[in-house]
Short mmCIF file of C-alpha atoms in Angstrom, two decimals:
data_model
loop_
_atom_site.label_atom_id
_atom_site.label_comp_id
_atom_site.label_asym_id
_atom_site.label_seq_id
_atom_site.Cartn_x
_atom_site.Cartn_y
_atom_site.Cartn_z
CA UNK A 1 6.54 -41.40 9.14
CA UNK A 2 6.11 -41.24 12.89
CA UNK A 3 8.72 -39.77 15.21
CA UNK A 4 9.58 -43.16 16.78
CA UNK A 5 10.40 -44.61 13.35
CA UNK A 6 12.65 -41.64 12.55
CA UNK A 7 14.47 -42.03 15.87
CA UNK A 8 14.98 -45.74 15.14
CA UNK A 9 16.67 -44.85 11.84
CA UNK A 10 18.91 -42.32 13.61
CA UNK A 11 19.89 -44.90 16.26
CA UNK A 12 20.80 -47.47 13.58
CA UNK A 13 22.95 -44.98 11.67
CA UNK A 14 24.72 -43.81 14.84
CA UNK A 15 25.49 -47.45 15.71
CA UNK A 16 27.11 -47.90 12.27
CA UNK A 17 29.14 -44.70 12.76
CA UNK A 18 30.30 -45.84 16.20
CA UNK A 19 31.39 -49.21 14.78
CA UNK A 20 33.61 -47.50 12.20
CA UNK A 21 35.22 -45.29 14.85
CA UNK A 22 35.91 -48.24 17.15
CA UNK A 23 37.83 -50.06 14.41
CA UNK A 24 40.41 -47.29 14.50
CA UNK A 25 40.64 -46.73 18.25
CA UNK A 26 44.23 -47.05 19.52
CA UNK A 27 45.75 -47.33 16.03
CA UNK A 28 48.63 -45.07 15.00
CA UNK A 29 47.62 -45.03 11.33
CA UNK A 30 45.02 -42.51 10.13
CA UNK A 31 41.56 -43.66 9.09
CA UNK A 32 41.44 -44.81 5.46
CA UNK A 33 39.73 -42.61 2.90
CA UNK A 34 37.08 -45.28 2.34
CA UNK A 35 36.10 -45.31 6.03
CA UNK A 36 36.23 -41.50 6.16
CA UNK A 37 33.82 -41.31 3.21
CA UNK A 38 31.53 -43.93 4.77
CA UNK A 39 31.49 -42.11 8.12
CA UNK A 40 30.79 -38.77 6.43
CA UNK A 41 27.92 -40.27 4.42
CA UNK A 42 26.39 -41.83 7.55
CA UNK A 43 26.55 -38.57 9.50
CA UNK A 44 25.01 -36.73 6.53
CA UNK A 45 22.05 -39.14 6.61
CA UNK A 46 21.76 -38.59 10.37
CA UNK A 47 21.46 -34.84 9.74
CA UNK A 48 18.71 -35.45 7.19
CA UNK A 49 16.72 -37.66 9.59
CA UNK A 50 17.18 -35.13 12.41
CA UNK A 51 15.82 -32.35 10.17
CA UNK A 52 12.78 -34.49 9.41
CA UNK A 53 12.35 -35.22 13.12
CA UNK A 54 12.38 -31.48 13.84
CA UNK A 55 9.61 -30.92 11.28
CA UNK A 56 7.49 -33.70 12.80
CA UNK A 57 7.94 -32.20 16.27
CA UNK A 58 6.84 -28.76 15.04
CA UNK A 59 3.78 -30.19 13.32
CA UNK A 60 2.82 -32.17 16.42
CA UNK A 61 3.31 -29.15 18.64
CA UNK A 62 1.17 -26.93 16.43
CA UNK A 63 -1.23 -29.47 14.93
CA UNK A 64 -4.25 -27.28 15.63
CA UNK A 65 -2.70 -24.05 14.34
CA UNK A 66 -3.99 -24.16 10.76
CA UNK A 67 -7.41 -25.42 11.92
CA UNK A 68 -7.91 -22.49 14.27
CA UNK A 69 -9.85 -19.76 12.38
CA UNK A 70 -8.21 -17.11 14.59
CA UNK A 71 -4.79 -18.21 13.48
CA UNK A 72 -5.25 -18.02 9.72
CA UNK A 73 -2.44 -16.12 7.97
CA UNK A 74 -3.52 -12.53 7.33
CA UNK A 75 -1.72 -9.54 5.95
CA UNK A 76 -0.95 -6.86 8.47
CA UNK A 77 0.16 -3.33 7.77
CA UNK A 78 0.03 -0.40 10.12
CA UNK A 79 3.73 0.10 10.63
CA UNK A 80 4.93 3.39 9.19
CA UNK A 81 8.24 5.10 9.85
CA UNK A 82 10.58 7.66 8.33
CA UNK A 83 12.68 6.23 5.53
CA UNK A 84 16.34 5.83 6.42
CA UNK A 85 18.78 7.88 4.32
CA UNK A 86 19.29 6.06 1.05
CA UNK A 87 16.89 3.25 1.99
CA UNK A 88 15.68 1.52 -1.13
CA UNK A 89 18.00 3.46 -3.44
CA UNK A 90 17.77 2.04 -6.96
CA UNK A 91 19.44 2.88 -10.24
CA UNK A 92 17.13 5.12 -12.23
CA UNK A 93 16.76 4.63 -15.97
CA UNK A 94 15.10 7.68 -17.58
CA UNK A 95 13.77 5.42 -20.33
CA UNK A 96 12.32 2.79 -17.98
CA UNK A 97 8.90 4.35 -17.61
CA UNK A 98 5.92 2.14 -18.34
CA UNK A 99 2.22 2.79 -18.72
CA UNK A 100 -0.71 0.44 -18.16
CA UNK A 101 -4.47 0.71 -18.44
CA UNK A 102 -6.04 -0.08 -15.10
CA UNK A 103 -9.73 -1.02 -14.94
CA UNK A 104 -11.80 0.26 -12.04
CA UNK A 105 -15.35 -0.87 -11.28
CA UNK A 106 -17.54 1.95 -10.00
CA UNK A 107 -21.25 2.34 -9.35
CA UNK A 108 -23.04 4.54 -11.85
CA UNK A 109 -24.35 7.49 -9.78
CA UNK A 110 -27.59 7.70 -11.76
CA UNK A 111 -28.64 4.11 -12.40
CA UNK A 112 -26.77 2.41 -9.55
CA UNK A 113 -25.25 -0.30 -11.77
CA UNK A 114 -21.56 -1.31 -11.92
CA UNK A 115 -19.59 0.49 -14.62
CA UNK A 116 -16.04 -0.38 -15.68
CA UNK A 117 -13.82 2.62 -16.32
CA UNK A 118 -10.20 2.77 -17.41
CA UNK A 119 -7.42 5.02 -16.24
CA UNK A 120 -3.79 5.19 -17.27
CA UNK A 121 -1.18 4.57 -14.60
CA UNK A 122 2.50 5.35 -15.20
CA UNK A 123 5.17 3.57 -13.17
CA UNK A 124 8.93 3.16 -13.15
CA UNK A 125 10.79 -0.12 -13.50
CA UNK A 126 14.17 -0.18 -11.69
CA UNK A 127 17.11 -1.25 -13.83
CA UNK A 128 17.85 -4.16 -11.50
CA UNK A 129 14.64 -6.06 -12.23
CA UNK A 130 15.10 -5.81 -16.00
CA UNK A 131 17.89 -8.41 -15.82
CA UNK A 132 17.08 -11.57 -17.79
CA UNK A 133 15.76 -14.33 -15.54
CA UNK A 134 14.91 -12.02 -12.61
CA UNK A 135 11.24 -13.13 -12.47
CA UNK A 136 12.19 -16.79 -12.04
CA UNK A 137 14.92 -15.96 -9.53
CA UNK A 138 12.53 -13.86 -7.44
CA UNK A 139 9.88 -16.61 -7.27
CA UNK A 140 12.57 -19.14 -6.32
CA UNK A 141 13.67 -16.80 -3.53
CA UNK A 142 10.13 -16.58 -2.13
CA UNK A 143 9.80 -20.37 -2.13
CA UNK A 144 13.27 -21.42 -0.96
CA UNK A 145 15.20 -18.46 0.43
CA UNK A 146 18.39 -16.98 -0.98
CA UNK A 147 20.65 -19.77 0.32
CA UNK A 148 18.75 -22.57 -1.40
CA UNK A 149 18.27 -21.16 -4.89
CA UNK A 150 20.64 -22.14 -7.67
CA UNK A 151 23.91 -20.27 -8.21
CA UNK A 152 22.59 -18.55 -11.36
CA UNK A 153 19.40 -17.39 -9.60
CA UNK A 154 21.46 -16.18 -6.64
CA UNK A 155 23.67 -14.15 -8.97
CA UNK A 156 20.62 -12.67 -10.70
CA UNK A 157 19.00 -11.77 -7.38
CA UNK A 158 22.01 -9.75 -6.27
CA UNK A 159 21.09 -7.20 -8.96
CA UNK A 160 17.85 -6.42 -7.13
CA UNK A 161 19.01 -6.40 -3.52
CA UNK A 162 17.43 -3.63 -1.45
CA UNK A 163 19.53 -1.74 1.09
CA UNK A 164 16.92 -2.66 3.71
CA UNK A 165 17.56 -6.39 3.26
CA UNK A 166 14.92 -7.50 0.77
CA UNK A 167 14.76 -7.84 -3.01
CA UNK A 168 12.97 -5.58 -5.47
CA UNK A 169 9.84 -7.13 -6.97
CA UNK A 170 9.90 -7.93 -10.71
CA UNK A 171 7.98 -5.84 -13.22
CA UNK A 172 5.11 -8.33 -13.67
CA UNK A 173 4.55 -8.44 -9.91
CA UNK A 174 4.65 -4.63 -9.73
CA UNK A 175 2.06 -4.31 -12.51
CA UNK A 176 -0.25 -6.83 -10.84
CA UNK A 177 -0.01 -4.97 -7.53
CA UNK A 178 -0.77 -1.62 -9.20
CA UNK A 179 -3.88 -3.04 -10.87
CA UNK A 180 -5.20 -4.58 -7.66
CA UNK A 181 -4.60 -1.41 -5.62
CA UNK A 182 -6.39 0.63 -8.29
CA UNK A 183 -9.58 -1.39 -7.84
CA UNK A 184 -9.78 -0.55 -4.11
CA UNK A 185 -8.12 2.82 -3.56
CA UNK A 186 -10.36 5.79 -2.76
CA UNK A 187 -7.81 8.59 -2.52
CA UNK A 188 -4.92 7.37 -4.69
CA UNK A 189 -7.17 6.82 -7.73
CA UNK A 190 -8.28 10.45 -7.72
CA UNK A 191 -5.23 12.23 -6.33
CA UNK A 192 -2.24 13.54 -8.25
CA UNK A 193 0.39 10.77 -8.25
CA UNK A 194 4.09 11.39 -8.89
CA UNK A 195 7.20 9.21 -8.65
CA UNK A 196 10.58 10.15 -7.22
CA UNK A 197 13.97 8.52 -6.78
CA UNK A 198 14.78 10.60 -3.69
CA UNK A 199 13.84 10.56 -0.01
CA UNK A 200 12.48 14.12 -0.12
CA UNK A 201 10.72 16.10 -2.83
CA UNK A 202 10.23 19.84 -3.12
CA UNK A 203 6.92 20.90 -4.64
CA UNK A 204 6.04 24.50 -5.61
CA UNK A 205 3.71 26.21 -3.16
CA UNK A 206 1.68 29.22 -4.23
CA UNK A 207 1.09 31.73 -1.46
CA UNK A 208 -2.11 33.27 -2.78
CA UNK A 209 -5.22 33.60 -0.63
CA UNK A 210 -6.89 36.76 -1.92
CA UNK A 211 -9.94 35.04 -3.40
CA UNK A 212 -11.21 31.78 -4.92
CA UNK A 213 -11.26 32.93 -8.53
CA UNK A 214 -7.64 32.10 -9.26
CA UNK A 215 -5.27 29.30 -8.26
CA UNK A 216 -2.26 31.63 -8.05
CA UNK A 217 -1.24 35.24 -8.26
CA UNK A 218 -0.38 34.93 -11.95
CA UNK A 219 -2.50 37.29 -14.09
CA UNK A 220 -2.59 38.50 -17.63
CA UNK A 221 -1.55 42.09 -18.18
CA UNK A 222 -3.22 43.69 -21.17
CA UNK A 223 -0.43 45.80 -22.60
CA UNK A 224 -1.64 46.62 -26.10
CA UNK A 225 0.83 47.00 -28.96
CA UNK A 226 3.21 49.12 -26.88
CA UNK A 227 3.57 48.31 -23.15
CA UNK A 228 3.69 51.36 -20.94
CA UNK A 229 6.99 50.15 -19.44
CA UNK A 230 9.43 47.24 -19.56
CA UNK A 231 8.17 46.02 -16.17
CA UNK A 232 4.43 46.33 -16.79
CA UNK A 233 4.03 42.56 -16.98
CA UNK A 234 5.62 42.01 -13.55
CA UNK A 235 3.07 43.71 -11.36
CA UNK A 236 1.15 40.51 -10.80
CA UNK A 237 4.09 38.12 -10.22
CA UNK A 238 2.99 35.51 -7.67
CA UNK A 239 4.57 34.73 -4.32
CA UNK A 240 6.04 31.23 -4.39
CA UNK A 241 7.21 28.91 -1.64
CA UNK A 242 8.04 25.20 -1.46
CA UNK A 243 6.43 22.18 0.15
CA UNK A 244 8.93 19.68 1.55
CA UNK A 245 7.37 16.25 1.09
CA UNK A 246 9.35 13.43 2.76
CA UNK A 247 9.04 9.82 1.67
CA UNK A 248 8.07 7.38 4.44
CA UNK A 249 8.41 3.61 4.70
CA UNK A 250 5.36 1.38 5.10
CA UNK A 251 5.85 -2.29 5.94
CA UNK A 252 3.36 -5.13 5.63
CA UNK A 253 4.12 -8.65 6.83
CA UNK A 254 2.13 -11.85 6.57
CA UNK A 255 2.78 -15.54 7.31
CA UNK A 256 2.33 -18.33 4.79
CA UNK A 257 2.35 -22.07 5.39
CA UNK A 258 5.58 -23.79 4.31
CA UNK A 259 3.49 -26.63 2.89
CA UNK A 260 1.84 -24.17 0.49
CA UNK A 261 5.04 -22.33 -0.40
CA UNK A 262 6.78 -25.60 -1.27
CA UNK A 263 3.85 -26.65 -3.48
CA UNK A 264 4.82 -25.64 -7.03
CA UNK A 265 1.13 -25.48 -8.01
CA UNK A 266 0.46 -22.82 -5.36
CA UNK A 267 0.42 -19.32 -6.88
CA UNK A 268 2.63 -17.63 -4.31
CA UNK A 269 3.02 -14.48 -6.42
CA UNK A 270 -0.72 -14.04 -6.99
CA UNK A 271 -1.75 -14.70 -3.39
CA UNK A 272 0.94 -12.49 -1.90
CA UNK A 273 0.07 -9.63 -4.27
CA UNK A 274 -3.61 -9.94 -3.25
CA UNK A 275 -2.75 -9.64 0.43
CA UNK A 276 -0.27 -6.81 -0.09
CA UNK A 277 -2.65 -4.82 -2.30
CA UNK A 278 -5.36 -4.94 0.36
CA UNK A 279 -2.99 -4.08 3.20
CA UNK A 280 -1.29 -1.18 1.43
CA UNK A 281 -4.54 0.23 0.04
CA UNK A 282 -6.30 0.38 3.40
CA UNK A 283 -3.40 1.84 5.33
CA UNK A 284 -2.57 4.32 2.57
CA UNK A 285 -6.16 5.56 2.56
CA UNK A 286 -5.96 6.09 6.31
CA UNK A 287 -2.65 7.95 6.04
CA UNK A 288 -3.75 10.13 3.13
CA UNK A 289 -6.81 11.21 5.14
CA UNK A 290 -5.62 11.26 8.76
CA UNK A 291 -1.81 10.92 8.63
CA UNK A 292 0.21 13.00 11.09
CA UNK A 293 3.12 13.63 8.73
CA UNK A 294 5.46 12.07 11.34
CA UNK A 295 6.75 8.77 9.98
CA UNK A 296 3.82 8.65 7.56
CA UNK A 297 2.20 10.89 4.90
CA UNK A 298 0.50 14.14 5.88
CA UNK A 299 -3.25 13.60 5.77
CA UNK A 300 -5.73 16.00 4.18
CA UNK A 301 -7.63 16.48 7.44
CA UNK A 302 -4.52 17.05 9.57
CA UNK A 303 -3.90 20.53 8.18
CA UNK A 304 -7.44 21.86 7.80
CA UNK A 305 -7.46 25.68 7.77
CA UNK A 306 -3.65 25.63 7.57
CA UNK A 307 -1.77 24.16 4.61
CA UNK A 308 -4.75 21.89 4.00
CA UNK A 309 -8.36 22.44 2.93
CA UNK A 310 -10.48 25.25 4.32
CA UNK A 311 -13.32 24.16 6.60
CA UNK A 312 -17.03 24.79 6.16
CA UNK A 313 -19.13 24.47 9.33
CA UNK A 314 -22.22 22.28 9.52
CA UNK A 315 -24.31 24.77 11.49
CA UNK A 316 -24.69 22.36 14.42
CA UNK A 317 -22.26 21.47 17.17
CA UNK A 318 -23.21 17.79 17.13
CA UNK A 319 -24.45 16.67 13.71
CA UNK A 320 -24.92 17.44 10.02
CA UNK A 321 -27.58 19.76 8.67
CA UNK A 322 -29.04 20.22 5.21
CA UNK A 323 -27.98 23.87 5.13
CA UNK A 324 -24.44 22.97 6.15
CA UNK A 325 -24.15 20.39 3.37
CA UNK A 326 -25.35 22.91 0.80
CA UNK A 327 -22.81 25.42 2.14
CA UNK A 328 -20.06 22.80 1.77
CA UNK A 329 -20.89 21.97 -1.85
CA UNK A 330 -21.19 25.60 -2.89
CA UNK A 331 -17.99 26.66 -1.10
CA UNK A 332 -15.93 24.93 -3.80
CA UNK A 333 -14.90 27.31 -6.61
CA UNK A 334 -16.74 26.56 -9.85
CA UNK A 335 -13.55 25.80 -11.82
CA UNK A 336 -12.96 22.64 -9.76
CA UNK A 337 -16.46 21.19 -10.02
CA UNK A 338 -15.75 19.05 -13.10
CA UNK A 339 -13.71 16.51 -11.10
CA UNK A 340 -15.30 17.07 -7.70
CA UNK A 341 -16.39 14.15 -5.52
CA UNK A 342 -17.64 13.80 -1.96
CA UNK A 343 -15.89 11.42 0.47
CA UNK A 344 -17.51 10.15 3.67
CA UNK A 345 -17.99 6.96 5.67
CA UNK A 346 -21.03 4.75 5.18
CA UNK A 347 -22.35 5.76 8.61
CA UNK A 348 -22.15 9.45 7.68
CA UNK A 349 -23.93 8.78 4.40
CA UNK A 350 -26.74 7.10 6.34
CA UNK A 351 -27.20 10.20 8.51
CA UNK A 352 -27.51 12.38 5.40
CA UNK A 353 -29.88 9.90 3.76
CA UNK A 354 -32.21 10.18 6.77
CA UNK A 355 -32.46 13.98 6.77
CA UNK A 356 -36.13 14.95 6.28
CA UNK A 357 -38.15 18.07 5.66
CA UNK A 358 -41.12 19.30 7.68
CA UNK A 359 -43.40 16.98 5.69
CA UNK A 360 -41.30 13.95 6.70
CA UNK A 361 -39.94 13.51 3.17
CA UNK A 362 -36.32 12.53 2.66
CA UNK A 363 -34.20 15.44 1.45
CA UNK A 364 -31.93 12.98 -0.39
CA UNK A 365 -34.74 11.39 -2.41
CA UNK A 366 -35.16 7.71 -3.18
CA UNK A 367 -36.73 6.51 -6.39
CA UNK A 368 -40.41 5.53 -6.22
CA UNK A 369 -40.03 1.90 -7.39
CA UNK A 370 -40.41 -0.94 -4.92
CA UNK A 371 -42.30 0.99 -2.29
CA UNK A 372 -39.99 4.02 -2.33
CA UNK A 373 -36.91 1.86 -1.80
CA UNK A 374 -35.71 1.48 -5.39
CA UNK A 375 -32.16 2.08 -6.52
CA UNK A 376 -31.30 5.69 -5.79
CA UNK A 377 -28.39 7.62 -7.26
CA UNK A 378 -25.34 7.92 -5.01
CA UNK A 379 -24.98 11.59 -5.78
CA UNK A 380 -25.11 14.49 -3.35
CA UNK A 381 -26.33 17.68 -5.02
CA UNK A 382 -25.06 16.34 -8.33
CA UNK A 383 -21.62 15.09 -7.19
CA UNK A 384 -20.58 11.41 -6.85
CA UNK A 385 -20.31 10.08 -3.30
CA UNK A 386 -17.53 7.63 -2.42
CA UNK A 387 -17.37 5.77 0.88
CA UNK A 388 -14.20 5.46 2.91
CA UNK A 389 -14.35 3.98 6.39
CA UNK A 390 -11.26 5.91 7.49
CA UNK A 391 -13.18 9.18 7.34
CA UNK A 392 -13.94 10.46 10.87
CA UNK A 393 -17.30 9.75 12.47
CA UNK A 394 -19.75 12.56 13.15
CA UNK A 395 -18.71 14.29 16.38
CA UNK A 396 -18.15 17.79 17.67
CA UNK A 397 -15.30 19.53 15.78
CA UNK A 398 -14.74 16.46 13.57
CA UNK A 399 -14.45 16.55 9.77
CA UNK A 400 -16.66 13.69 8.51
CA UNK A 401 -16.98 14.91 4.89
CA UNK A 402 -14.47 16.04 2.26
CA UNK A 403 -15.70 17.64 -0.96
CA UNK A 404 -13.68 18.70 -3.96
CA UNK A 405 -11.15 17.70 -6.59
CA UNK A 406 -8.73 15.23 -4.98
CA UNK A 407 -5.99 16.22 -7.41
CA UNK A 408 -5.24 18.88 -4.84
CA UNK A 409 -3.52 16.08 -2.88
CA UNK A 410 -0.16 14.69 -4.03
CA UNK A 411 0.77 11.02 -3.58
CA UNK A 412 4.54 10.70 -3.94
CA UNK A 413 5.75 7.17 -4.73
CA UNK A 414 9.38 6.17 -4.26
CA UNK A 415 10.79 3.96 -6.99
CA UNK A 416 11.00 0.30 -5.99
CA UNK A 417 8.99 -2.15 -3.87
CA UNK A 418 10.90 -4.89 -2.06
CA UNK A 419 10.00 -8.15 -0.31
CA UNK A 420 12.08 -9.95 2.31
CA UNK A 421 11.68 -13.58 3.38
CA UNK A 422 11.61 -14.19 7.16
CA UNK A 423 12.44 -17.60 8.62
CA UNK A 424 13.26 -16.80 12.24
CA UNK A 425 12.01 -18.94 15.12
CA UNK A 426 8.77 -16.97 15.48
CA UNK A 427 7.70 -18.43 12.12
CA UNK A 428 9.75 -21.63 11.87
CA UNK A 429 8.29 -23.14 15.05
CA UNK A 430 4.85 -22.87 13.46
CA UNK A 431 5.92 -24.31 10.08
CA UNK A 432 5.46 -20.86 8.53
CA UNK A 433 7.52 -18.43 6.50
CA UNK A 434 7.00 -14.69 6.83
CA UNK A 435 7.03 -12.31 3.88
CA UNK A 436 7.83 -8.69 4.70
CA UNK A 437 7.13 -6.04 2.06
CA UNK A 438 8.47 -2.50 2.13
CA UNK A 439 6.95 0.34 0.17
CA UNK A 440 8.01 3.98 0.31
CA UNK A 441 5.42 6.71 -0.18
CA UNK A 442 4.75 10.30 0.86
CA UNK A 443 1.72 12.55 0.69
CA UNK A 444 0.76 16.19 1.11
CA UNK A 445 -2.06 18.58 0.20
CA UNK A 446 -0.45 20.81 -2.44
CA UNK A 447 -3.45 22.72 -3.81
CA UNK A 448 -5.78 23.22 -0.85
CA UNK A 449 -8.16 25.44 -2.80
CA UNK A 450 -9.40 22.34 -4.67
CA UNK A 451 -10.78 20.81 -1.45
CA UNK A 452 -13.18 21.69 1.37
CA UNK A 453 -13.63 19.91 4.71
CA UNK A 454 -16.99 19.86 6.51
CA UNK A 455 -16.62 20.63 10.22
CA UNK A 456 -19.22 19.71 12.84
CA UNK A 457 -19.52 23.13 14.45
CA UNK A 458 -21.87 26.08 14.74
#
């Protein structure tokens, strides 16, 4: 219906309302209940027509919005901050741990073909989302908002309210998000992942730097049948400290068309989990590699030669060298080679691929099929290579390559992921609804001896 037709309906209704009021002008008696009910019904219809008129005006004003490729709804992350005290606190049920098998598609390093591998992921389900009917109530909230869901759904939702203003996601949504993140994550998939219900975790730190043979100062003492003294076993007691690993809040927001949200056939849960998985995965990777530790996780490369990995120089102040790469690979202690991988950007991998010997042969060989450009293994000196575009580019004093066992890095997940529905004027005027997700996560290198960073330096 066009705007002029809607206005005509409003004018007609207002004329009827005015006629009722005029019948009682100047009379001492109050308006009869019948006329009061009629007047109330007319004004209610006026409100309905005015709401429809507002929608038509918004659509006319922004008719080209959804047709503009630059204005398509996209997920945006990139906003990290320190978690507020108690933010996202949830009731913890010690028995509410779950485990799922997550499938990850990787490229076989020898034959270059996709291979599906499985890994077990454990996660915690907050008590609030285990309430019967929570899944349905949560989907209704995303589509309609808390004020327009039924009274039973509203009551159910109150169990999962987040202190930051959103609602905890149901278990099925959480599982779907975990699976999707697992297919894209470079660091999280290979790091040590733990879950906490607090805003800060203390992790044991071993102060042992004597050599690379041991991970701590703990040693066996061969005492024989009769120890020489009651304290003979204590001479090698290690020096322990503690890492303080704070949990930080990451937020991702994205707009969705109201027309789609109101369409019951539109999979709002599936689409939103797709967008959130991509946003969180990319920004987490960046934070786990380069994070400053201020309002976001501490990245592996932020503490090189400190509490992070030790550096191995490339042998050149401006680029990579074959000798430097060999030094990097062999700097890792042998006991960590079983799970070792090499992380670099695609541009860095290209530079290594193009290294040649004095006979102009590639040092990283290609297979002889198809004119020397057949499928070649993505292995560097026997270790799988994984690309991550958040790794630094090759530049003086940069760290473009990480090699080692990524379980030396701890990803600390806070229980609970929440989503809040936004309907303020910034979205409403464009016939959109915003969805804001909050996730709390921390990160820290806890076993730096498992990792080495390659530094562009002489």
